[in-house]
Short mmCIF file of C-alpha atoms in Angstrom, two decimals:
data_model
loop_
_atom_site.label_atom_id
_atom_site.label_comp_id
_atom_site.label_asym_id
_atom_site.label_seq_id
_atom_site.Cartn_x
_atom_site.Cartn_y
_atom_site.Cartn_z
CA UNK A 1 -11.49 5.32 22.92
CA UNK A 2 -8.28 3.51 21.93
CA UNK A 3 -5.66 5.62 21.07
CA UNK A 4 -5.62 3.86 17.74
CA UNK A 5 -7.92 6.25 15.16
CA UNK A 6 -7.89 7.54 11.83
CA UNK A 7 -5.11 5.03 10.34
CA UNK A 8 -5.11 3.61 7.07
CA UNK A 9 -2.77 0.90 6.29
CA UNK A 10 -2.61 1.06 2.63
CA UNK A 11 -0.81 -1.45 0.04
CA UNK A 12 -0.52 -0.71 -3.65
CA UNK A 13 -0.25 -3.11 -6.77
CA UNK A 14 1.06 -2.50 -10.41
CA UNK A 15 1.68 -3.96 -14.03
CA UNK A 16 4.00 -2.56 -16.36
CA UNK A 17 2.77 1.07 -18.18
CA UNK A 18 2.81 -0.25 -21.47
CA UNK A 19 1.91 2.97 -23.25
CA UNK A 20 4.52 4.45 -21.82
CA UNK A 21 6.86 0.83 -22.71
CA UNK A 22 5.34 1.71 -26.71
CA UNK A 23 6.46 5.14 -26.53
CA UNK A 24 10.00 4.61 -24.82
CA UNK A 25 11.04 1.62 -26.73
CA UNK A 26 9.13 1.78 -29.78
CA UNK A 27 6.97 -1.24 -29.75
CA UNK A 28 3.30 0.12 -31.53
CA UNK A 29 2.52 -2.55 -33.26
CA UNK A 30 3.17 -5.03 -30.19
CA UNK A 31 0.47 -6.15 -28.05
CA UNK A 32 0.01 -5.39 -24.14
CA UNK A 33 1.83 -8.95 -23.37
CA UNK A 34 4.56 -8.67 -25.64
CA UNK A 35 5.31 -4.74 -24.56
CA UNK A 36 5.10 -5.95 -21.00
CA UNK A 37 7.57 -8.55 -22.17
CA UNK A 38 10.36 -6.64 -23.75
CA UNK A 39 10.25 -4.01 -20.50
CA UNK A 40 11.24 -6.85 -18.36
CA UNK A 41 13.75 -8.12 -20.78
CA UNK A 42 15.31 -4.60 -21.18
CA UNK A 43 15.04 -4.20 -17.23
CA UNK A 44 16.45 -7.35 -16.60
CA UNK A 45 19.71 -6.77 -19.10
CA UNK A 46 20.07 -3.36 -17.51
CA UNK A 47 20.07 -4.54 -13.92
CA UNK A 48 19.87 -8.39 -13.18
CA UNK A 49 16.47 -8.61 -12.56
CA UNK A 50 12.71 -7.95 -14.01
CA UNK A 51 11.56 -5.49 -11.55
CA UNK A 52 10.65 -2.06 -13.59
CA UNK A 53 12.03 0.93 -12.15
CA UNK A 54 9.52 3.12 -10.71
CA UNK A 55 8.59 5.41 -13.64
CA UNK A 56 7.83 2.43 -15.56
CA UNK A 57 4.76 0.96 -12.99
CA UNK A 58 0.92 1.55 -13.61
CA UNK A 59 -1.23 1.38 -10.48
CA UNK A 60 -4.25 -1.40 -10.59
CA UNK A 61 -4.97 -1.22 -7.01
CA UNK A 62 -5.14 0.72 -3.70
CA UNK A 63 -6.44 -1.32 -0.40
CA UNK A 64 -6.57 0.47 2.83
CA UNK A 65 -7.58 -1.02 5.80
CA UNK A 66 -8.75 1.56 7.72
CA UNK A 67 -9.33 1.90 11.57
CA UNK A 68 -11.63 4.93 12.72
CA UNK A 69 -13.63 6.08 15.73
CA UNK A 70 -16.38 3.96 13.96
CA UNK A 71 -14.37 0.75 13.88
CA UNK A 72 -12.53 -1.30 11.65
CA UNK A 73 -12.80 -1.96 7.77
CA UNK A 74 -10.77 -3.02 4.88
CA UNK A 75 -11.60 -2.19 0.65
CA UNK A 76 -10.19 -1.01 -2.31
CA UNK A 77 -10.74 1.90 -4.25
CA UNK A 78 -13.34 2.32 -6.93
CA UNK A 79 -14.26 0.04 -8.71
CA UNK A 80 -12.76 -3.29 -10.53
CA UNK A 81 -12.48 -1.13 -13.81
CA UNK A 82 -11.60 2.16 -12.42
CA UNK A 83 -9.34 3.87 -14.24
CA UNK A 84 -5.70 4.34 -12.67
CA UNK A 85 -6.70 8.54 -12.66
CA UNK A 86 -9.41 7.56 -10.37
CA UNK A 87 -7.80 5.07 -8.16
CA UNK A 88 -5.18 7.79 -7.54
CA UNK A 89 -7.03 10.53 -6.81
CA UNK A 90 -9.61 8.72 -4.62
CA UNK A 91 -6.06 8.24 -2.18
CA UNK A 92 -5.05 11.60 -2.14
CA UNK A 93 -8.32 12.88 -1.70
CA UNK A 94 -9.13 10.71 1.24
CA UNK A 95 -5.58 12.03 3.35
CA UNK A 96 -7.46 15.86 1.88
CA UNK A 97 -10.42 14.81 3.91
CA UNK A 98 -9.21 12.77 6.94
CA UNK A 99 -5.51 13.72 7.43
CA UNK A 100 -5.01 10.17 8.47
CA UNK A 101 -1.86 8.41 9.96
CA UNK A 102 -1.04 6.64 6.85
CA UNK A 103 0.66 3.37 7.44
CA UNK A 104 2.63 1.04 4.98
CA UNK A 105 5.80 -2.06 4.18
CA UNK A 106 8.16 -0.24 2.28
CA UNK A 107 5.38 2.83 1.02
CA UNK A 108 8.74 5.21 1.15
CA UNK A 109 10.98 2.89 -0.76
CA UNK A 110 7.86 2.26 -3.55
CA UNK A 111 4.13 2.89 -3.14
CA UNK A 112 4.33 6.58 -2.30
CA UNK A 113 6.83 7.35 -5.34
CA UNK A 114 4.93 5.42 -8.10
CA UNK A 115 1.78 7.58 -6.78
CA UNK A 116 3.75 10.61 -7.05
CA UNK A 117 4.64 9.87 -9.85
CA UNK A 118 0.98 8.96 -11.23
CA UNK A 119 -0.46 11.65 -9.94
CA UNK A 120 1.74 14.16 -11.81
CA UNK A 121 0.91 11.90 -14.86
CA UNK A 122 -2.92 12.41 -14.46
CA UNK A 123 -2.15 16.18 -12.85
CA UNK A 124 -3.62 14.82 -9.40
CA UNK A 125 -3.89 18.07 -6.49
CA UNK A 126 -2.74 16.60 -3.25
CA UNK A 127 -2.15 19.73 -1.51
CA UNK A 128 -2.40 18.11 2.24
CA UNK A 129 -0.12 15.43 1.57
CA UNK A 130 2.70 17.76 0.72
CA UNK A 131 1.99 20.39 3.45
CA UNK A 132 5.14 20.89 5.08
CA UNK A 133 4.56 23.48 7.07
CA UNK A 134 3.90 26.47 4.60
CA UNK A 135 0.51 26.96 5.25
CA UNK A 136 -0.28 25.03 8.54
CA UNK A 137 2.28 24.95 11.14
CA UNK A 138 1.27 21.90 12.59
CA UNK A 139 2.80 19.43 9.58
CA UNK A 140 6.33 21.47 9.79
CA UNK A 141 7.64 19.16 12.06
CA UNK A 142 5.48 16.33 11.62
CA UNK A 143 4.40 15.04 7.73
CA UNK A 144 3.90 12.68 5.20
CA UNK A 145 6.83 13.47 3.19
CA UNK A 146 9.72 13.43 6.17
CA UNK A 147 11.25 10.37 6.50
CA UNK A 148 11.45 10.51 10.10
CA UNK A 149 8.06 12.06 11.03
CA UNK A 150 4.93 9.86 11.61
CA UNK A 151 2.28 10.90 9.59
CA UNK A 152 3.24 7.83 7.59
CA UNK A 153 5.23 4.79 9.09
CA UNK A 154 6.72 2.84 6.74
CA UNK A 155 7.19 0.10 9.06
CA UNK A 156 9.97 -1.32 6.90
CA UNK A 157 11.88 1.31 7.31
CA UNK A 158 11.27 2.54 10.96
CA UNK A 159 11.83 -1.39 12.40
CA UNK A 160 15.22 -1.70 10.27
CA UNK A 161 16.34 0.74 12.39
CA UNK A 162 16.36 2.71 8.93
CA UNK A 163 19.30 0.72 7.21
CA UNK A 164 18.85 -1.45 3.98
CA UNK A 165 20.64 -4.76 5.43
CA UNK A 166 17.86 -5.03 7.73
CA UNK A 167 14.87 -4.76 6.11
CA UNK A 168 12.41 -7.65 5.95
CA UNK A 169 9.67 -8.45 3.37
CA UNK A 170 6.53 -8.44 4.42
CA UNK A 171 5.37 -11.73 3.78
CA UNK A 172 8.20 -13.04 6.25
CA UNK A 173 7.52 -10.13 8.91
CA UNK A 174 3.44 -11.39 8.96
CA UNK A 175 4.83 -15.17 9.86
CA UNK A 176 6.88 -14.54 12.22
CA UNK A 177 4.26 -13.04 14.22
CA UNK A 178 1.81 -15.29 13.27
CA UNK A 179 0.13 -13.93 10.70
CA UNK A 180 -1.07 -15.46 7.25
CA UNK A 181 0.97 -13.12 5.07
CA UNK A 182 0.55 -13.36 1.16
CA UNK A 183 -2.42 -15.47 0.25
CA UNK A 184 -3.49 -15.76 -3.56
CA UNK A 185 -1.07 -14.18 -5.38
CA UNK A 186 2.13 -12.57 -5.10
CA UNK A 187 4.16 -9.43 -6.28
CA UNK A 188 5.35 -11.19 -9.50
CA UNK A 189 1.83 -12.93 -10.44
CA UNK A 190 0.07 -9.38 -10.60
CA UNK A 191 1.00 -8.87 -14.37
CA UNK A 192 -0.21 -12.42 -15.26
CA UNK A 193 -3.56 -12.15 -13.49
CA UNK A 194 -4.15 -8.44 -15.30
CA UNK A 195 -3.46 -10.14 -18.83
CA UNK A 196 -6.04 -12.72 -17.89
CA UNK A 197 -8.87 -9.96 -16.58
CA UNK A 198 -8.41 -11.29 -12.75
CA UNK A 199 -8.87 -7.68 -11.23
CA UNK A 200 -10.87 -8.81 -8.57
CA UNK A 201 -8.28 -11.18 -7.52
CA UNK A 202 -5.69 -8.91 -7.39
CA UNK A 203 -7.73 -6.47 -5.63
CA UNK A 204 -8.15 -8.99 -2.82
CA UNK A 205 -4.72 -9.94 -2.71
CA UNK A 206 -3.91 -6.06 -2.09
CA UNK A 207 -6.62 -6.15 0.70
CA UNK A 208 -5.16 -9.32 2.64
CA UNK A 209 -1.85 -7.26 2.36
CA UNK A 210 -2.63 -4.34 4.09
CA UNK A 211 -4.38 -6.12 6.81
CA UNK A 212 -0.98 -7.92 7.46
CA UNK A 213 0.49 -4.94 7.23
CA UNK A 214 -2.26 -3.01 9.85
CA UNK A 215 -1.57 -6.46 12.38
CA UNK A 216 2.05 -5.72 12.32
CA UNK A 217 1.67 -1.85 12.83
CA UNK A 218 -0.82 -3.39 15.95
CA UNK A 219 1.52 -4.92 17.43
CA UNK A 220 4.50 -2.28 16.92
CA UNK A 221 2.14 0.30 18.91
CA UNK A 222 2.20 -2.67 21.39
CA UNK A 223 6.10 -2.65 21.42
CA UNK A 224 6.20 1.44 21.89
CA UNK A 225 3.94 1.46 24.11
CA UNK A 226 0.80 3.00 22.61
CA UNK A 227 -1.01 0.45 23.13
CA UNK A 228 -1.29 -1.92 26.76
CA UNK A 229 -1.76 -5.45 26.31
CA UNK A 230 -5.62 -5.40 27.09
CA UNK A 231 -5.98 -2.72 24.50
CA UNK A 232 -3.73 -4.46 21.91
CA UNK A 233 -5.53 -7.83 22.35
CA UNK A 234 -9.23 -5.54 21.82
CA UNK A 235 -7.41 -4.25 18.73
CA UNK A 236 -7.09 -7.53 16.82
CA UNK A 237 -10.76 -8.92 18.17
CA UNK A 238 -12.09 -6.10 16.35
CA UNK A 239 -10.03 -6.88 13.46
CA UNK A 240 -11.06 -10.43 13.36
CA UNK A 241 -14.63 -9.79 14.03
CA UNK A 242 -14.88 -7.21 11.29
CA UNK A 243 -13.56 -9.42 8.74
CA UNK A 244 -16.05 -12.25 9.24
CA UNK A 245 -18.56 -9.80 9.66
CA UNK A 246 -17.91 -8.48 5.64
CA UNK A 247 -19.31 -11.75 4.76
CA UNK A 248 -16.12 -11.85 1.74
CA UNK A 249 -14.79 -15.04 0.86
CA UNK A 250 -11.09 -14.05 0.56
CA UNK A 251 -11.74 -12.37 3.97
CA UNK A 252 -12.62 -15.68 5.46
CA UNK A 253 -10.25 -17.68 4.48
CA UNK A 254 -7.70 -14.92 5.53
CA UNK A 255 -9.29 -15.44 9.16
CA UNK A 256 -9.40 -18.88 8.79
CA UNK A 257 -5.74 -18.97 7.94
CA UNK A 258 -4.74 -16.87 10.58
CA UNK A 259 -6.66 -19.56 13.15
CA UNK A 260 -4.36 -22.21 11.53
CA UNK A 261 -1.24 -20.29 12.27
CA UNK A 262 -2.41 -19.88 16.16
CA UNK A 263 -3.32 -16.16 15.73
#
């Protein structure tokens, strides 16, 4: 058995809370679009730029791609109308379950704090993923929440060598190696396609994300190696193969992309 199991590779996208935007600035009689609107004008007067700080993000959508002892598969969670609640708690409750090496670009520096800070607003329990030792030994020196542990490899952390000047997005990381990175959408056409009722396109955006992101991790196991050429190259077959086999079209064309880029 390859010494890659129980992994998820897991990506996370958001749109402005705008009932918490009505609430903090006042705005009730505004609509969604227009809230959404003045957060990124008062973010981007505050600070240069439109990005919300973290408090301010609502999650949409959680893809894992997820390699087991039963093979390789990629989804999201719930459903296309889920409620955030659910989408939140189906991720905790899945490392609750399967204690799985959690894998991510940048999850430390933003997907793992806007779920923190979701789950506190729905009053998730995620009582693995903050073990730290007080009631099993066994995650004292190795956890989700340590930044230098590996239950969870942010991989744009641990390749920067864990400083800020080198750090790499993720699109650019998944081309280098030859990779498709971001196909569909990106970070900053999220809001847009939620206005419009495109869930299911940003839910397969997130997917093709985390499978760059679970080809990357691949081939860092390669680098460290955890994994020997023959077993690295068996990796991404099974990757490849499982992907076609899902029948999905933006799962094809991610393949079929990945072909054109020699991969």
């Amino acid at each position: 058995m390859s010494v890659i199991n129980n992994v998820f590779a897991f990506d996370i996208e958001t749109v402005p809370d705008v009932e918490f935007g009505r609430r903090l600035h006042g705005l009730e009689t505004l609509t969604d679009k227009q809230v959404g609107y003045v957060m990124h004008t008062r973010q981007r007067e505050q600070t240069g730029n439109e990005f919300l700080s973290l408090e301010q993000q609502r999650v949409v959508a959680i893809s894992i791609a997820m390699r087991s002892r039963d093979g390789f598969k990629v989804w999201s969670l719930g459903e296309q109308d889920s409620p955030e609640e659910e989408l939140v708690r189906r991720f905790f409750d899945g490392i609750e379950r399967l204690a799985p090496t959690l894998v991510s670009w940048n999850g430390a520096g933003f997907d793992l704090p806007v779920l923190h800070y979701r789950a506190l607003r729905h009053k998730v329990q995620a009582h693995r993923y903050w073990e730290m030792g007080d009631m099993d030994q066994s995650y004292k020196w190795n956890n989700y929440i340590s930044r230098f542990h590996w239950r969870h490899v942010d991989l744009m952390d641990v390749l920067s060598g864990f400083q800020g000047r080198g750090r790499v997005g993720l699109d650019q990381m998944s081309q280098l190696l030859g990779f498709p990175g971001k196909l569909g959408l990106s970070g900053e056409g999220v809001w847009d396609a939620h206005l419009q009722g495109r869930s299911g396109d940003i839910r397969n955006y997130c997917e093709t994300d985390v499978i760059n992101t679970y080809l990357i991790y691949l081939r860092f196991e390669l680098m460290r190696g955890r994994l020997t050429h023959e077993e690295h190259e068996r990796e991404v077959a099974l990757v490849r193969a499982s992907l076609l086999d899902e029948g999905k079209p933006h799962l094809r064309a991610y393949v079929d992309a990945w072909a054109a880029c020699g991969g």
